[in-house]
CSV table of C-alpha atoms (C1' of nucleotides) in Angstrom, one decimal:
chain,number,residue,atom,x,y,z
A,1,UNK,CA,23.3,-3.3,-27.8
A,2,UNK,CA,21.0,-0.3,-27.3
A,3,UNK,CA,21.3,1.9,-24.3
A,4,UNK,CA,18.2,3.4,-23.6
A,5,UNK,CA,17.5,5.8,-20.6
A,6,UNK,CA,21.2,4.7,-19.4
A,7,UNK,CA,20.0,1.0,-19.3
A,8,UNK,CA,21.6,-1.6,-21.7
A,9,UNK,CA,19.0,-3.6,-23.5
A,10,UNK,CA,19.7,-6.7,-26.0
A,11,UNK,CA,16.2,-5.7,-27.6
A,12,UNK,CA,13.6,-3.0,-28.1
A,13,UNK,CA,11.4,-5.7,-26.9
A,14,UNK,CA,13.0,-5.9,-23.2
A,15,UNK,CA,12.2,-1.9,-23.1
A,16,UNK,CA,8.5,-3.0,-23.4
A,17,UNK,CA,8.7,-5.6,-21.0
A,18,UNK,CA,10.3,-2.6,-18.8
A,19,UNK,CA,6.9,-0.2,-19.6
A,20,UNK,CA,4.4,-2.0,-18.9
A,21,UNK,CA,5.8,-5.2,-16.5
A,22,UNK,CA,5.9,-4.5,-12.9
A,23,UNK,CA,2.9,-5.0,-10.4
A,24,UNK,CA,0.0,-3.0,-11.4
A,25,UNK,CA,1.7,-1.2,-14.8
A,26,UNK,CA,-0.9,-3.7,-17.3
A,27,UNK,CA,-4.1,-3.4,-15.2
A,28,UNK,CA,-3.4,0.3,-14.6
A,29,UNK,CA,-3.1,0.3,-18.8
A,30,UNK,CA,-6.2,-1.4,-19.3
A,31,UNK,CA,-8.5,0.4,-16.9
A,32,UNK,CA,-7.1,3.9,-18.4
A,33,UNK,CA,-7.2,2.3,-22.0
A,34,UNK,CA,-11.5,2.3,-21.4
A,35,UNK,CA,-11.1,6.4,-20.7
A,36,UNK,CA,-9.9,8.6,-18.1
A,37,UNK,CA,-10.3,7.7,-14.7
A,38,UNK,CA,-9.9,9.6,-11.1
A,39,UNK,CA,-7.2,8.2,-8.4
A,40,UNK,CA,-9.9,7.5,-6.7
A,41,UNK,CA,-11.6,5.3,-9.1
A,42,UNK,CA,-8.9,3.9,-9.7
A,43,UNK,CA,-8.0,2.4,-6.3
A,44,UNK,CA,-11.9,1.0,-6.4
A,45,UNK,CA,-11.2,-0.6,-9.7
A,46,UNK,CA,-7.6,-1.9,-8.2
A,47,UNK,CA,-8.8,-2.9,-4.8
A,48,UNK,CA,-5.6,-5.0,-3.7
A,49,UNK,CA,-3.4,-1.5,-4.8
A,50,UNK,CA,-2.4,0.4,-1.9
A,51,UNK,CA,-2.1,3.9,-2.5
A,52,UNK,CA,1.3,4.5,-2.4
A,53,UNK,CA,1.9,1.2,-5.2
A,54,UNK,CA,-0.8,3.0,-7.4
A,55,UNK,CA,1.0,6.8,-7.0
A,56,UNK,CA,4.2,5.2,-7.5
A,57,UNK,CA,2.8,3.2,-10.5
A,58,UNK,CA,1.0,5.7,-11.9
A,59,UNK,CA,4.0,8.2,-11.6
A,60,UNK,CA,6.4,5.9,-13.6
A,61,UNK,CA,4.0,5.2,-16.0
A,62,UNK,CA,3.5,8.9,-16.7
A,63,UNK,CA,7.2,9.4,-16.7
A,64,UNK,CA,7.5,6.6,-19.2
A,65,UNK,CA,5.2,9.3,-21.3
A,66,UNK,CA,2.3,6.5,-21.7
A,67,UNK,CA,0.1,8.0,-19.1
A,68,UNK,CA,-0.8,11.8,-18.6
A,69,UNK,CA,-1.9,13.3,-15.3
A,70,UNK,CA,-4.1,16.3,-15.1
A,71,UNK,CA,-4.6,18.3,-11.5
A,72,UNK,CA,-7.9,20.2,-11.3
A,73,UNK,CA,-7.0,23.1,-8.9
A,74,UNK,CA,-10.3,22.7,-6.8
A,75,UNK,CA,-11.1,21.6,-3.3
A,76,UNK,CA,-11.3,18.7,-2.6
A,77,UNK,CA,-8.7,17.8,-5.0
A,78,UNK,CA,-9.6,15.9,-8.1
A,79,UNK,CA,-6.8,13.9,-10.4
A,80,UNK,CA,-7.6,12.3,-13.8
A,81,UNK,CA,-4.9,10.0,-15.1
A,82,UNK,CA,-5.6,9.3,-19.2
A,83,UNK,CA,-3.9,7.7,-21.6
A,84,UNK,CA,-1.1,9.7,-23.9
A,85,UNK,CA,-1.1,9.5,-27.8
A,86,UNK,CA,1.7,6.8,-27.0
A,87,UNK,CA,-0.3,5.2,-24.7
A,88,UNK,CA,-2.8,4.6,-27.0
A,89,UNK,CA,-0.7,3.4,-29.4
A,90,UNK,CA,0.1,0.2,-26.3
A,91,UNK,CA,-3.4,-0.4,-26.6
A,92,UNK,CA,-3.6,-3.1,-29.8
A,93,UNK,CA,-0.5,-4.8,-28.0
A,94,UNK,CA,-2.1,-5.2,-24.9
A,95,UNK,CA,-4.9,-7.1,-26.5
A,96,UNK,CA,-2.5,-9.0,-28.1
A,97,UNK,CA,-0.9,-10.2,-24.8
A,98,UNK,CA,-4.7,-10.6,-23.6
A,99,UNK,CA,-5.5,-12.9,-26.5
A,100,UNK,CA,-1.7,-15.3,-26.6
A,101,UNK,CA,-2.4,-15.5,-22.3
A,102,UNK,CA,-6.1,-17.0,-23.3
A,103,UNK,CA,-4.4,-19.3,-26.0
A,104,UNK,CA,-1.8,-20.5,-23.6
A,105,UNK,CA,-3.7,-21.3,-20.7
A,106,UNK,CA,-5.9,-23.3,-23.2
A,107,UNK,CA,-3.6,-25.5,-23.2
A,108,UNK,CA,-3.4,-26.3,-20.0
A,109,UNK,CA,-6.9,-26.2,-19.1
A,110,UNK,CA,-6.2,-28.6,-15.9
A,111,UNK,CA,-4.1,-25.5,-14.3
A,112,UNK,CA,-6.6,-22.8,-14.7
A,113,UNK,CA,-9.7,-21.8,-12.4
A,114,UNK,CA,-11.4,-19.2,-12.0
A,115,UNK,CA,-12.2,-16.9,-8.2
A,116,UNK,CA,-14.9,-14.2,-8.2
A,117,UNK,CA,-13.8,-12.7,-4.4
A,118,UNK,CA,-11.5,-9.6,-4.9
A,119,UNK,CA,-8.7,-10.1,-2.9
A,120,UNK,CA,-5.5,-11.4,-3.5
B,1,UNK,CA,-10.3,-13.1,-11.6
B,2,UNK,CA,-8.4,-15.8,-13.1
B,3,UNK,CA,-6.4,-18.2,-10.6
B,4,UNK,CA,-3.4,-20.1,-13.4
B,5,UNK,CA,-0.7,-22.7,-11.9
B,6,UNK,CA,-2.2,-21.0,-8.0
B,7,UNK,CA,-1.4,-17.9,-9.1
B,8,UNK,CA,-4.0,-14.7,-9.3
B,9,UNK,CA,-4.0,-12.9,-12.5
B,10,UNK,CA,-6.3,-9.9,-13.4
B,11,UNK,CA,-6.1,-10.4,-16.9
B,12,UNK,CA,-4.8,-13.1,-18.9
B,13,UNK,CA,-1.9,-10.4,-20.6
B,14,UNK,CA,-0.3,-10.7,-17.2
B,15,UNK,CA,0.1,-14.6,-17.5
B,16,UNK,CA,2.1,-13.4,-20.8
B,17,UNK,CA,3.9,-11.2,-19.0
B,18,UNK,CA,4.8,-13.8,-16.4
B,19,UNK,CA,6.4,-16.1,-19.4
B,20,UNK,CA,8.6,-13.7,-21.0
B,21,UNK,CA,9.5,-11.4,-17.9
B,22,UNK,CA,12.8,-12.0,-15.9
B,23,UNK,CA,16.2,-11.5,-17.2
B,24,UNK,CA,17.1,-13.3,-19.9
B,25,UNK,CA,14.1,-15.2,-21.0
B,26,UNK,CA,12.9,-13.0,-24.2
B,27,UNK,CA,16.6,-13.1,-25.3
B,28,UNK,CA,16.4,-16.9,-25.1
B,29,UNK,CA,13.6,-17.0,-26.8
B,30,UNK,CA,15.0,-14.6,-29.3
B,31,UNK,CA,18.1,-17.1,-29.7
B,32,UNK,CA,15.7,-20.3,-29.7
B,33,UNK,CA,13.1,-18.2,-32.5
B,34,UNK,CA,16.2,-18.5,-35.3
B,35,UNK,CA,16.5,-22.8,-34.9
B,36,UNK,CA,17.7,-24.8,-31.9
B,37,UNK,CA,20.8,-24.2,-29.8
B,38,UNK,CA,22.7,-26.0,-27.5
B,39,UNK,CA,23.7,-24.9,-23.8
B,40,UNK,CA,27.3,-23.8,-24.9
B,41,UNK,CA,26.3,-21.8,-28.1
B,42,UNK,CA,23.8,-19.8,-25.9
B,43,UNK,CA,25.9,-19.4,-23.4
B,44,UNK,CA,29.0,-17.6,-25.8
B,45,UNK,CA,25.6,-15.7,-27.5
B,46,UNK,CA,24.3,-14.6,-24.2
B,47,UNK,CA,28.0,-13.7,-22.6
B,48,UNK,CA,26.7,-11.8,-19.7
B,49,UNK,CA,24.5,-14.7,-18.4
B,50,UNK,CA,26.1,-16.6,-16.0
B,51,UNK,CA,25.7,-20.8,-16.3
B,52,UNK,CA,23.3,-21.0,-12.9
B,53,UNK,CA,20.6,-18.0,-14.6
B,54,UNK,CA,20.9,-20.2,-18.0
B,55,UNK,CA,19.6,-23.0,-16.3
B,56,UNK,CA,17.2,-21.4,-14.1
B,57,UNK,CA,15.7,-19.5,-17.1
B,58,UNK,CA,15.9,-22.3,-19.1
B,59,UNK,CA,14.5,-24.6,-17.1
B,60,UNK,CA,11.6,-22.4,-16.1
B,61,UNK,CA,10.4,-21.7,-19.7
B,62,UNK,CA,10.8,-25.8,-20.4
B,63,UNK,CA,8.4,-26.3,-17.4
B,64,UNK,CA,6.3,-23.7,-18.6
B,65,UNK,CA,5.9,-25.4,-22.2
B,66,UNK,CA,7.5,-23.1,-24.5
B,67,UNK,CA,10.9,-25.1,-25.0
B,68,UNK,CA,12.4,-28.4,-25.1
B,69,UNK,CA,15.5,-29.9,-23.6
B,70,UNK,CA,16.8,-32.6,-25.6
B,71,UNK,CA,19.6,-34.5,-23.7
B,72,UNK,CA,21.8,-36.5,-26.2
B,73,UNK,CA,23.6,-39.5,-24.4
B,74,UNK,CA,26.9,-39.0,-25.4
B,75,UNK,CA,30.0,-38.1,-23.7
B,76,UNK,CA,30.6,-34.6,-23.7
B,77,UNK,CA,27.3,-34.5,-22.6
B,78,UNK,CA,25.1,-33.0,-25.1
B,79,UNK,CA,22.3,-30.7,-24.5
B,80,UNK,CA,19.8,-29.1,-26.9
B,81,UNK,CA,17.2,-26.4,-26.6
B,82,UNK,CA,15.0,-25.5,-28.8
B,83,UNK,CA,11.0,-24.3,-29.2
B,84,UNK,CA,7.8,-26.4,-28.5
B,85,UNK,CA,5.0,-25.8,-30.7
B,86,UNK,CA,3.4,-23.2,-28.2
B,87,UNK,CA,6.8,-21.5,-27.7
B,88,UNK,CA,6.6,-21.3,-32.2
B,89,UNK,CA,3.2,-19.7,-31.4
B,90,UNK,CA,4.8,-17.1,-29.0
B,91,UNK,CA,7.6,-15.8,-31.8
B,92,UNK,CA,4.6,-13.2,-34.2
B,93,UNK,CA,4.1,-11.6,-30.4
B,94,UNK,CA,7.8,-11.2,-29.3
B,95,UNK,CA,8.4,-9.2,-33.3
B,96,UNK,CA,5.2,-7.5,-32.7
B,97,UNK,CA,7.1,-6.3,-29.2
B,98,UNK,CA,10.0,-5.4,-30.8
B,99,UNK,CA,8.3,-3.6,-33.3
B,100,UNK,CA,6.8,-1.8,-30.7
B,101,UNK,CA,10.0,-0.8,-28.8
B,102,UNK,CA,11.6,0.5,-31.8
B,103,UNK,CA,8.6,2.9,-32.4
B,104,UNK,CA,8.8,3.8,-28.6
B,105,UNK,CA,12.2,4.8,-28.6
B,106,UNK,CA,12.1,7.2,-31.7
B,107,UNK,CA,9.6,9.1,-29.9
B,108,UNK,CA,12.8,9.9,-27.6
B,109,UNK,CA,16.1,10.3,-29.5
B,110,UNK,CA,17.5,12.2,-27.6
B,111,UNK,CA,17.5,9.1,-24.8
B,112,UNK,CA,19.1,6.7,-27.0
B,113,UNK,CA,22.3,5.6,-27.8
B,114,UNK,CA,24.4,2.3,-29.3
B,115,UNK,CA,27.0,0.5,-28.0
B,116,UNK,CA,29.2,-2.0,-29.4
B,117,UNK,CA,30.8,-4.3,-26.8
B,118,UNK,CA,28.9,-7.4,-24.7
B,119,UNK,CA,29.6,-6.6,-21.5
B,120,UNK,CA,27.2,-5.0,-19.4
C,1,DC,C1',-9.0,13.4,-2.0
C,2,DG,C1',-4.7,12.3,-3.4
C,3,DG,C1',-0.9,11.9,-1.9
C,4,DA,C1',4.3,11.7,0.9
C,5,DA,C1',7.4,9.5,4.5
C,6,DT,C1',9.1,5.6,6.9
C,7,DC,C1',10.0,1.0,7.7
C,8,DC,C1',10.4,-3.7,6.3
C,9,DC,C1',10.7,-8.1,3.9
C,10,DA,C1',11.0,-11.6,0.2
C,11,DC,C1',13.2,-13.0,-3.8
C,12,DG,C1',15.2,-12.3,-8.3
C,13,DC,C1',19.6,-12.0,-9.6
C,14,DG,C1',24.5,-12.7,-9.5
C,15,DA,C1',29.5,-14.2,-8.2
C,16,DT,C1',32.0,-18.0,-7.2
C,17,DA,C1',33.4,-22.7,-6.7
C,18,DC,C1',32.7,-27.5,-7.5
C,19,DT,C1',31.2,-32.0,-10.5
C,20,DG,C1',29.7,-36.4,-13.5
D,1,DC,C1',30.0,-29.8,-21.6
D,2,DA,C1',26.4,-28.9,-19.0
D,3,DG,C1',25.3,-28.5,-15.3
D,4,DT,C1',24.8,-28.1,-9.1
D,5,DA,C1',25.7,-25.9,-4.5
D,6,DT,C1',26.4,-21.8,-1.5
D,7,DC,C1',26.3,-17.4,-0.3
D,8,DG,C1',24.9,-12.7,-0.5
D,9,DC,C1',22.7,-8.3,-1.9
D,10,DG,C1',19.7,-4.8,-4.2
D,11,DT,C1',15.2,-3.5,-5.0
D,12,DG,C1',10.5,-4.2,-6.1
D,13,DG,C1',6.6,-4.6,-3.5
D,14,DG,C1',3.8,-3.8,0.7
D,15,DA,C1',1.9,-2.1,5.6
D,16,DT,C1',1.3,1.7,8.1
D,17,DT,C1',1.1,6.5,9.4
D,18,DC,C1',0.8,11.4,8.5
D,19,DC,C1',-0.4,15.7,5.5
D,20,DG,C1',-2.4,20.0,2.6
DNA sequence: CGGAATCCCACGCGATACTG
DNA sequence: CAGTATCGCGTGGGATTCCG
């Protein structure tokens, strides 16, 4: 048993599912693994984020050290959220997840459609 | 936007995510990865899992195609889970997440620690 | 622009007891 | 042995409003 961060865990691998599970967390991950990108940006990329999910998000994210947050002292304000050297190291696993989710729904091609309107 | 079993998905990692998220499913899997097990033997390998979250979870990842019950008509009942062919496919991505967890943690010693006994 | 504060709800999870 | 059936709560997620 492996106590990380005062939670029990049974596997390293449940500590991943902790990082980057949770509304948001992956397509957060994915937007920021394509380069730094403003809060702003962010919310237009993430349309069906409110702002406080996307602070909050983005907060535990950079507490988690994967993300780091950079403050421009200028008016109006201006925050960049970019990946950290860990953060980049989630990259290649992400695109594993991508690739098994595009394998698995193939096999249930009956189940899957596809929606091009943004919401929900 | 991708729309799988009526549910939106931004990408198809979060349709992953969706399988192996939720308490207890990646340490089934985990179990069900080294050969086939029956209800009781997961249950005394899984101690802090009570019999109703054993069957949900179990039940959930059968109707989502990565395991197999196998009900043996005999008295004691006789029940047998083990992994379907897509569920086999699943086990290189669940090491690969392990993998990464381990290399996650050692970037923070000082937040780890081991403990021996199952509870909790 | 990039938040914080407040309020609220659904549901994932669990404790416990019962059963063919 | 391998399950249901009930009940209850914590918390993750969201809508809305206000702020420097």
């Amino acid at each position: 048993m492996i106590i990380f961060r005062d939670k029990p865990y049974r596997c390293t691998s449940e500590i991943v599912l902790d990082l980057v599970s949770g509304k948001w967390r992956i397509s957060i991950l994915n937007e920021l693994s394509k380069g730094p990108v403003r809060f702003n940006q962010l919310q237009r990329l993430l349309p069906n984020a409110t702002q406080r999910m996307l602070t909050m998000k983005l907060r535990m994210l950079e507490s988690d050290g994967l993300i780091i947050r950079k403050v421009y002292p200028v008016s109006p304000p201006r925050v960049e959220y970019r990946l950290s050297e860990l953060g980049e190291q989630l990259v290649p696993m992400l695109t594993m997840l991508c690739d098994f989710g595009s394998t698995y729904i193939d096999s249930f091609p009956d189940e899957v459609s596809y929606s091009d309107h943004k919401h929900a």
